[in-house]
Each structure stands twice: as structure tokens, then as C-alpha cells.
Coordinates of C-alpha atoms in Angstrom, one line a residue:
X1 CA 145.2 62.3 175.3
X2 CA 143.0 64.5 175.9
X3 CA 140.8 65.7 173.0
X4 CA 140.4 68.9 174.5
X5 CA 144.5 70.0 173.6
X6 CA 144.4 68.6 171.0
X7 CA 144.4 72.0 168.3
X8 CA 142.5 71.6 165.3
X9 CA 145.3 71.7 162.1
X10 CA 147.1 68.5 164.2
X11 CA 143.7 66.4 163.9
X12 CA 144.5 63.4 161.7
X13 CA 141.3 62.3 159.3
X14 CA 142.6 59.0 158.2
X15 CA 143.0 57.7 161.4
X16 CA 138.8 59.3 162.5
X17 CA 135.9 57.2 162.0
X18 CA 133.4 59.6 163.4
X19 CA 131.5 60.8 159.8
X20 CA 130.7 64.2 160.5
X21 CA 134.8 64.5 160.6
X22 CA 134.7 62.2 157.1
X23 CA 132.1 64.3 155.6
X24 CA 133.0 67.8 156.5
X25 CA 136.1 68.3 154.0
X26 CA 133.4 66.9 150.8
X27 CA 130.8 69.6 152.3
X28 CA 133.1 72.9 151.8
X29 CA 134.3 71.5 148.3
X30 CA 130.7 70.7 146.9
X31 CA 129.5 74.3 148.9
X32 CA 131.9 76.4 147.2
X33 CA 131.2 75.1 143.5
X34 CA 127.3 74.8 144.2
X35 CA 127.0 78.8 146.0
X36 CA 128.2 80.7 143.5
X37 CA 126.0 79.2 140.2
X38 CA 123.3 79.8 141.9
X39 CA 124.8 83.2 142.9
X40 CA 124.9 83.6 139.0
X41 CA 121.7 82.6 138.9
X42 CA 119.5 84.3 140.4
X43 CA 121.2 87.3 139.6
X44 CA 120.6 86.6 135.7
X45 CA 117.0 85.5 136.6
X46 CA 117.2 88.6 138.3
X47 CA 118.0 91.2 134.8
X48 CA 115.1 88.7 132.9
X49 CA 112.5 89.9 135.6
X50 CA 113.5 93.3 135.6
X51 CA 113.5 93.7 131.5
X52 CA 110.5 92.0 131.2
X53 CA 108.4 94.0 134.0
X54 CA 109.4 97.4 132.0
X55 CA 108.8 95.4 128.4
X56 CA 105.1 94.8 129.7
X57 CA 104.8 98.4 130.8
X58 CA 105.4 99.2 127.9
X59 CA 103.6 97.3 125.8
X60 CA 100.6 98.5 127.9
X61 CA 101.6 102.2 127.5
X62 CA 101.6 102.0 123.9
X63 CA 98.2 99.7 123.9
X64 CA 96.6 102.9 126.4
X65 CA 98.7 105.9 123.6
X66 CA 97.5 104.1 121.1
X67 CA 101.3 103.4 120.1
X68 CA 102.6 106.6 120.7
X69 CA 105.9 105.9 122.6
X70 CA 105.4 107.6 126.5
X71 CA 108.9 109.0 128.6
X72 CA 107.8 106.8 131.3
X73 CA 106.4 104.0 129.6
X74 CA 108.0 101.1 132.9
X75 CA 107.4 100.0 136.1
X76 CA 105.0 102.4 136.9
X77 CA 102.4 103.0 134.1
X78 CA 102.1 107.7 134.7
X79 CA 100.2 109.1 131.5
X80 CA 100.1 113.3 131.5
X81 CA 97.9 115.7 129.5
X82 CA 99.6 114.8 127.0
X83 CA 99.7 111.2 126.1
X84 CA 95.8 111.7 127.3
X85 CA 94.7 114.5 125.2
X86 CA 96.5 111.9 121.8
X87 CA 94.5 111.9 118.4
X88 CA 91.1 113.4 120.2
X89 CA 88.5 114.8 118.2
X90 CA 85.0 114.6 118.3
X91 CA 83.3 110.9 117.7
X92 CA 80.2 111.7 116.1
X93 CA 78.3 108.1 116.0
X94 CA 76.8 106.2 112.9
X95 CA 73.7 103.5 113.3
X96 CA 74.7 102.4 108.8
X97 CA 76.6 99.8 108.3
X98 CA 79.2 101.9 105.9
X99 CA 80.1 105.2 106.4
X100 CA 82.4 107.7 103.3
X101 CA 85.5 109.8 103.4
X102 CA 86.8 112.1 101.2
X103 CA 90.5 113.0 100.1
X104 CA 89.8 115.9 98.4
X105 CA 94.3 116.3 99.2
X106 CA 93.9 112.6 97.7
X107 CA 91.7 112.5 95.2
X108 CA 90.4 109.7 96.2
X109 CA 87.1 108.1 98.1
X110 CA 87.4 105.5 101.2
X111 CA 84.0 103.3 102.7
X112 CA 84.8 102.3 105.6
X113 CA 82.5 99.5 106.5
X114 CA 81.5 98.4 110.3
X115 CA 83.2 95.6 110.2
X116 CA 86.9 97.3 109.7
X117 CA 86.9 96.8 105.9
X118 CA 88.4 99.6 104.0
X119 CA 87.2 100.2 100.2
X120 CA 88.8 102.7 98.0
X121 CA 87.6 104.6 94.7
X122 CA 89.8 107.0 92.6
X123 CA 87.9 110.2 92.0
X124 CA 88.1 113.9 90.5
X125 CA 86.8 116.8 92.5
X126 CA 85.3 120.5 91.6
X127 CA 88.1 122.5 89.9
X128 CA 87.0 126.1 89.8
X129 CA 90.6 127.2 88.5
X130 CA 90.0 126.4 85.3
X131 CA 87.6 129.9 83.7
X132 CA 84.6 128.5 84.5
X133 CA 83.2 130.9 86.5
X134 CA 80.6 128.0 87.4
X135 CA 83.3 126.0 88.4
X136 CA 83.6 125.2 92.3
X137 CA 86.1 123.6 94.2
X138 CA 85.0 121.1 96.8
X139 CA 85.0 122.3 100.5
X140 CA 84.4 120.1 103.3
X141 CA 82.7 118.9 105.4
X142 CA 79.9 116.7 107.8
X143 CA 77.9 115.5 104.7
X144 CA 75.5 113.5 104.5
X145 CA 73.2 111.8 101.0
X146 CA 70.3 113.3 100.9
X147 CA 69.5 111.6 97.6
X148 CA 70.0 109.0 95.0
X149 CA 69.2 109.0 91.3
X150 CA 70.0 106.7 89.0
X151 CA 70.7 108.9 85.7
X152 CA 69.8 112.7 86.8
X153 CA 70.0 115.5 84.3
X154 CA 72.1 118.4 85.0
X155 CA 70.1 121.8 85.5
X156 CA 73.5 124.1 84.9
X157 CA 75.6 122.2 83.0
X158 CA 74.7 121.6 80.1
X159 CA 71.9 119.2 80.2
X160 CA 75.1 116.9 81.0
X161 CA 74.6 113.1 82.0
X162 CA 75.0 112.2 85.6
X163 CA 75.4 108.2 86.7
X164 CA 73.8 107.5 89.8
X165 CA 74.4 110.6 91.1
X166 CA 73.9 110.9 95.0
X167 CA 74.7 114.8 95.8
X168 CA 75.6 115.2 99.4
X169 CA 76.5 118.7 99.3
X170 CA 73.6 120.7 98.1
X171 CA 73.8 119.8 94.0
X172 CA 76.9 118.3 94.5
X173 CA 77.3 114.2 94.1
X174 CA 78.5 111.5 93.5
X175 CA 78.7 110.3 89.6
X176 CA 80.4 109.6 86.4
X177 CA 79.0 110.8 82.9
X178 CA 78.5 109.1 80.0
X179 CA 82.4 107.8 78.4
X180 CA 85.2 107.5 79.4
X181 CA 87.2 109.9 78.4
X182 CA 87.6 111.3 82.2
X183 CA 88.7 108.5 83.9
X184 CA 92.7 109.8 82.9
X185 CA 92.2 112.8 86.3
X186 CA 90.8 110.4 88.6
X187 CA 93.1 109.9 92.1
X188 CA 95.1 112.2 89.5
X189 CA 93.7 115.6 90.3
X190 CA 90.8 117.6 90.5
X191 CA 89.0 118.2 86.9
X192 CA 85.1 118.5 87.1
X193 CA 82.9 121.8 87.4
X194 CA 82.3 121.2 91.4
X195 CA 80.8 117.1 91.3
X196 CA 83.0 114.1 92.4
X197 CA 82.9 111.8 89.4
X198 CA 83.9 108.7 89.7
X199 CA 84.2 105.4 87.3
X200 CA 80.6 103.4 85.9
X201 CA 81.2 100.9 87.5
X202 CA 82.5 102.1 91.2
X203 CA 79.8 104.5 91.5
X204 CA 77.1 101.9 91.1
X205 CA 78.4 100.0 93.3
X206 CA 77.8 102.4 95.9
X207 CA 74.6 103.3 94.5
X208 CA 73.6 99.8 95.5
X209 CA 75.9 100.4 98.7
X210 CA 75.0 102.7 100.6
X211 CA 71.1 104.0 102.3
X212 CA 70.4 107.9 101.6
X213 CA 71.6 109.0 105.5
X214 CA 74.7 108.0 104.7
X215 CA 77.4 109.8 106.0
X216 CA 80.6 111.4 103.9
X217 CA 83.1 113.8 105.9
X218 CA 85.2 115.9 103.0
X219 CA 88.6 116.5 104.7
X220 CA 91.7 118.1 102.5
X221 CA 93.4 116.0 105.1
X222 CA 92.1 117.6 108.5
X223 CA 89.7 117.2 110.9
X224 CA 88.5 118.1 114.5
X225 CA 85.8 115.4 113.7
X226 CA 85.6 112.1 113.2
X227 CA 83.1 108.9 112.6
X228 CA 82.6 105.2 113.7
X229 CA 80.4 103.5 114.4
X230 CA 77.7 103.0 116.9
X231 CA 77.3 98.7 118.7
X232 CA 74.4 97.0 116.6
X233 CA 70.8 98.0 118.5
X234 CA 72.3 100.6 120.2
X235 CA 69.6 103.7 120.9
X236 CA 70.1 107.0 122.1
X237 CA 68.7 107.6 125.8
X238 CA 66.1 109.3 124.3
X239 CA 64.2 111.3 121.8
X240 CA 66.4 114.0 120.6
X241 CA 64.8 117.5 119.2
X242 CA 66.4 119.3 116.0
X243 CA 67.6 121.7 117.8
X244 CA 68.7 119.5 120.7
X245 CA 71.0 117.6 118.1
X246 CA 71.7 121.6 116.9
X247 CA 73.5 122.7 120.2
X248 CA 74.8 118.8 121.3
X249 CA 77.4 118.5 118.1
X250 CA 78.0 122.3 118.5
X251 CA 79.1 121.8 122.2
X252 CA 81.0 119.0 121.9
X253 CA 83.5 120.5 119.2
X254 CA 83.2 123.4 121.0
X255 CA 84.4 121.8 124.0
X256 CA 87.5 120.0 122.8
X257 CA 88.8 123.0 120.7
X258 CA 88.8 125.2 124.1
X259 CA 90.2 122.0 125.9
X260 CA 87.5 120.9 128.1
X261 CA 87.2 116.9 127.1
X262 CA 87.6 115.6 130.4
X263 CA 85.5 118.5 132.3
X264 CA 82.5 118.1 129.8
X265 CA 79.7 116.0 130.0
X266 CA 79.7 114.2 126.5
X267 CA 76.5 112.3 125.8
X268 CA 77.0 109.3 123.1
X269 CA 73.7 109.5 120.8
X270 CA 73.7 108.3 117.3
X271 CA 73.3 111.3 115.1
X272 CA 70.2 111.5 113.1
X273 CA 71.2 112.5 109.8
X274 CA 67.9 114.1 108.3
X275 CA 69.1 116.7 110.8
X276 CA 73.2 117.8 108.4
X277 CA 71.7 120.1 106.4
X278 CA 72.5 119.7 103.0
X279 CA 75.3 122.8 103.7
X280 CA 76.9 120.4 105.5
X281 CA 78.3 120.6 109.5
X282 CA 81.5 122.3 111.1
X283 CA 84.3 120.3 111.2
X284 CA 86.7 122.7 111.9
X285 CA 89.1 122.3 109.4
X286 CA 90.6 125.0 109.8
X287 CA 91.5 125.1 113.6
X288 CA 92.8 122.4 115.3
X289 CA 92.8 120.7 118.5
X290 CA 94.7 121.9 121.1
X291 CA 97.6 119.6 121.8
X292 CA 96.6 119.9 126.0
X293 CA 92.8 119.2 127.1
X294 CA 92.6 120.1 131.2
X295 CA 92.4 117.5 133.3
X296 CA 89.9 118.4 136.0
X297 CA 92.1 118.2 139.6
X298 CA 90.9 118.3 143.3
X299 CA 92.8 120.2 145.9
X300 CA 91.5 119.8 149.5
X301 CA 92.0 123.2 151.2
X302 CA 92.4 122.8 155.6
X303 CA 90.5 125.2 157.5
X304 CA 92.0 125.6 161.3
X305 CA 89.4 127.8 163.9
X306 CA 91.0 128.7 166.6
X307 CA 88.9 127.1 169.5
X308 CA 88.1 129.9 172.7
X309 CA 88.2 129.5 175.8
X310 CA 85.8 130.3 177.8
X311 CA 85.2 131.4 181.6
X312 CA 82.3 129.6 183.4
X313 CA 82.0 129.8 187.4
X314 CA 85.6 130.2 187.4
X315 CA 86.0 126.8 185.0
X316 CA 87.6 127.7 181.5
X317 CA 85.7 125.2 179.1
X318 CA 86.6 125.3 175.3
X319 CA 84.3 126.5 172.7
X320 CA 84.5 126.0 169.2
X321 CA 82.5 127.8 167.3
X322 CA 82.9 126.6 163.7
X323 CA 79.9 123.9 162.1
X324 CA 81.0 124.0 159.5
X325 CA 83.5 121.8 157.3
X326 CA 86.9 121.8 158.0
X327 CA 87.8 120.3 154.6
X328 CA 86.2 121.0 151.3
X329 CA 87.3 119.4 148.0
X330 CA 87.2 122.0 144.8
X331 CA 87.8 121.3 141.4
X332 CA 88.8 123.5 139.4
X333 CA 90.0 124.1 135.9
X334 CA 93.8 125.0 135.4
X335 CA 95.2 125.6 132.1
X336 CA 99.1 124.7 132.1
X337 CA 100.6 127.4 133.0
X338 CA 99.0 127.1 136.7
X339 CA 96.3 129.3 135.5
X340 CA 92.5 130.2 135.8
X341 CA 91.5 129.0 131.8
X342 CA 89.5 132.2 130.5
X343 CA 87.8 131.2 127.8
X344 CA 85.9 133.6 124.9
X345 CA 82.1 134.4 125.8
X346 CA 79.8 132.4 123.6
X347 CA 76.3 134.8 124.4
X348 CA 73.8 132.5 124.1
X349 CA 72.7 128.4 122.1
X350 CA 72.4 130.3 118.9
X351 CA 75.7 131.7 118.7
X352 CA 76.9 129.0 120.0
X353 CA 75.2 127.1 116.9
X354 CA 76.8 129.4 114.4
X355 CA 80.1 129.1 114.7
X356 CA 80.9 125.4 116.1
X357 CA 77.9 123.6 113.2
X358 CA 76.4 125.2 110.3
X359 CA 79.3 124.8 107.8
X360 CA 79.3 128.5 105.5
X361 CA 81.6 127.3 103.0
X362 CA 79.6 124.0 103.1
X363 CA 76.7 126.9 100.6
X364 CA 77.2 127.1 97.6
X365 CA 75.9 129.3 95.0
X366 CA 73.3 128.2 92.4
X367 CA 73.8 128.6 88.2
X368 CA 71.2 128.0 86.4
X369 CA 70.8 126.9 82.7
X370 CA 71.4 128.7 79.9
X371 CA 67.8 130.3 78.6

């Protein structure tokens, strides 16, 4: 019989010894079972990989924005101007081992250490609502402890005994008093004539740990300046004069408040506490940093210069007159409306320092002892 004339469905597989022909039905069954399984595994793996990449992108975005969620966290981490402006403040660096944060609104004092540890102490700040004309309300600002005295006798308030006295704002400082009767207001409400009252053991500990020059940031809940520690061994790029310190500190705060954080140079330096006046440095307690900072943008402008045809000796010669650049990069300061940024005018460095360095609210009246 001619095998070429046999139809496929007429073959009797039991009568054929060819191993190739015998294996066909088994392979078909194997493919039928394995192929769907492989397909399920592939699809599952794709979903897992996609979700992992998405979560990794969100994790990275949260890290770069200090935990703040952003809408476009995913495969591509593209930060907007809002993301880049989150939490920006004027950072002041100290080379001391600790600095103090006085929260007038909380009646609490925080001692921040270089190793990351923070200790807190209940305090009672100044209260000028009790009818005593000498009483002063505690005021915000950036200060520095400028003196230390284990036992100070007040020259304003009836020769009161003040222990472990550390003034930072003119005559206002940390201290304790005779007895413990005033402990009831600590951490609760302002009750002093102006100074920062503390427990005996708390202020004694602070007195031993805080050297002259320790920075004090006093706030009522908001400040456009923040304090952090400079790396150990860090040295300023140059020796700054007192006037240069004032100008740089004023410029840094001014530029942040005007949204110019990313488009102005900001030298990193350790502040010399000796240049901080006893009235303190302005911290913009009354003006908040804008939600968006200006972002430098580059624009490319193309200039088309037409070629002229000049006829010389009956021949047409192309002549390009342009000897200038055809491509020009322009860095513009553009605000969010797309318009050129307009700023208030500062007429001089003196104006800048007066408005953004000096802390007029820190200047206090003096009440001499009764005669």
C-alpha cells in the first residue's frame, strides 16, 4: 500500500513501531498540561514584580520628601516644586554638643544633643497679664547663653535669689528659686516676671552641661530658622567678621522668605555665638516660609539668521553674516504663575540686616530696684 495516500485519521498507532509517531500523543498531553501552568506563573510573577517596583518607588519618594506622600511616586520618581519646598527652613549650624529649644507655647524646654538624644524639662515662662507693670512675656528669637552665675541676686525683683542663672535674652535667663512652691506652675502656665523658672535639679544639670555660647531657639510654635549640628571638625571656609555674619544670616532668611532658596548661594558655616546680640536674632516668627520655592529653569532660544546671496563675478555665493551664537541658554527666575518674579526693594545692606537679622521684639525694658 502506498503510504503517501493514507490519511492521517486512518493511521493505526498500535500497528506502527516508529518511536517518533508513538511520542506525539504523549507530547500533546504534556504541552496541554504544562503550558497553562507556565502562563499562570508568568502572569503572577509580573504582578509581583510590578507591585514591588511601585512600592520601592514610593518608599524612595517618601524618603526624599521626609515621609510626605507624593502623587507621582511609582516607577519614575519625579519631584514637583511643592515636594522640593517641603519643610525648608534657614538652618543655623552650631559646633557645641547641645542646643536648647524653648517652646513657650508648651511651657517646655528641650535639650538636643549631638548624638540624637533629646531631654525635656517643664518650665514656667514670663507672664505679663498679672497686673505687675514689671512683668514681661517671654519672646521668640534665636539667642545664645552669654553668662553663667551659680547664685545671682536680682537687681529688678526685690533681690530675689536665682540659682544656676543663665541669661540669654538681656536679663532673662534660666534659673531656680528658693523653695519649691513655684513647682506647681512648671510645664503648666507662664508665671514668672520674665525669666524661665525650672526645678532645682533640672537647672543645675543644665548649668553643668551648657557652656557659654550654647544656642537657644525660643518659639511659640513656629520659626523659619532651625538649629542643627555641624559635622565634628568642620571649619568655616573663611574667618567671617561680625558684619559678614550679620549679612549672611539676614540674606539667608530673606531669600527663603522670598522663595529664592534654590537660586541663591548659601554658604555652610558655624555661627559664632558672640555675634548674637542679647536681644536675639529675628526668626520670622510672624511670617511663614512660602509653600513653594522658585526652581531654576533653563530655556533654549534659537535665532534664525537668513543667508544672503551675493553675486561675485557672475557667481552666486552664500554668505552667512551671523558670527554670534545661534543657541543661547537662559536661566530665568520664574514664579508659579509663569511671570517674572518681582521682589521688594532692599536699598542697602543696612536695610537687610535691620529687617532680617535684628530682633526688635527681644529688646526689653529695664526696671531698676526700688530705692
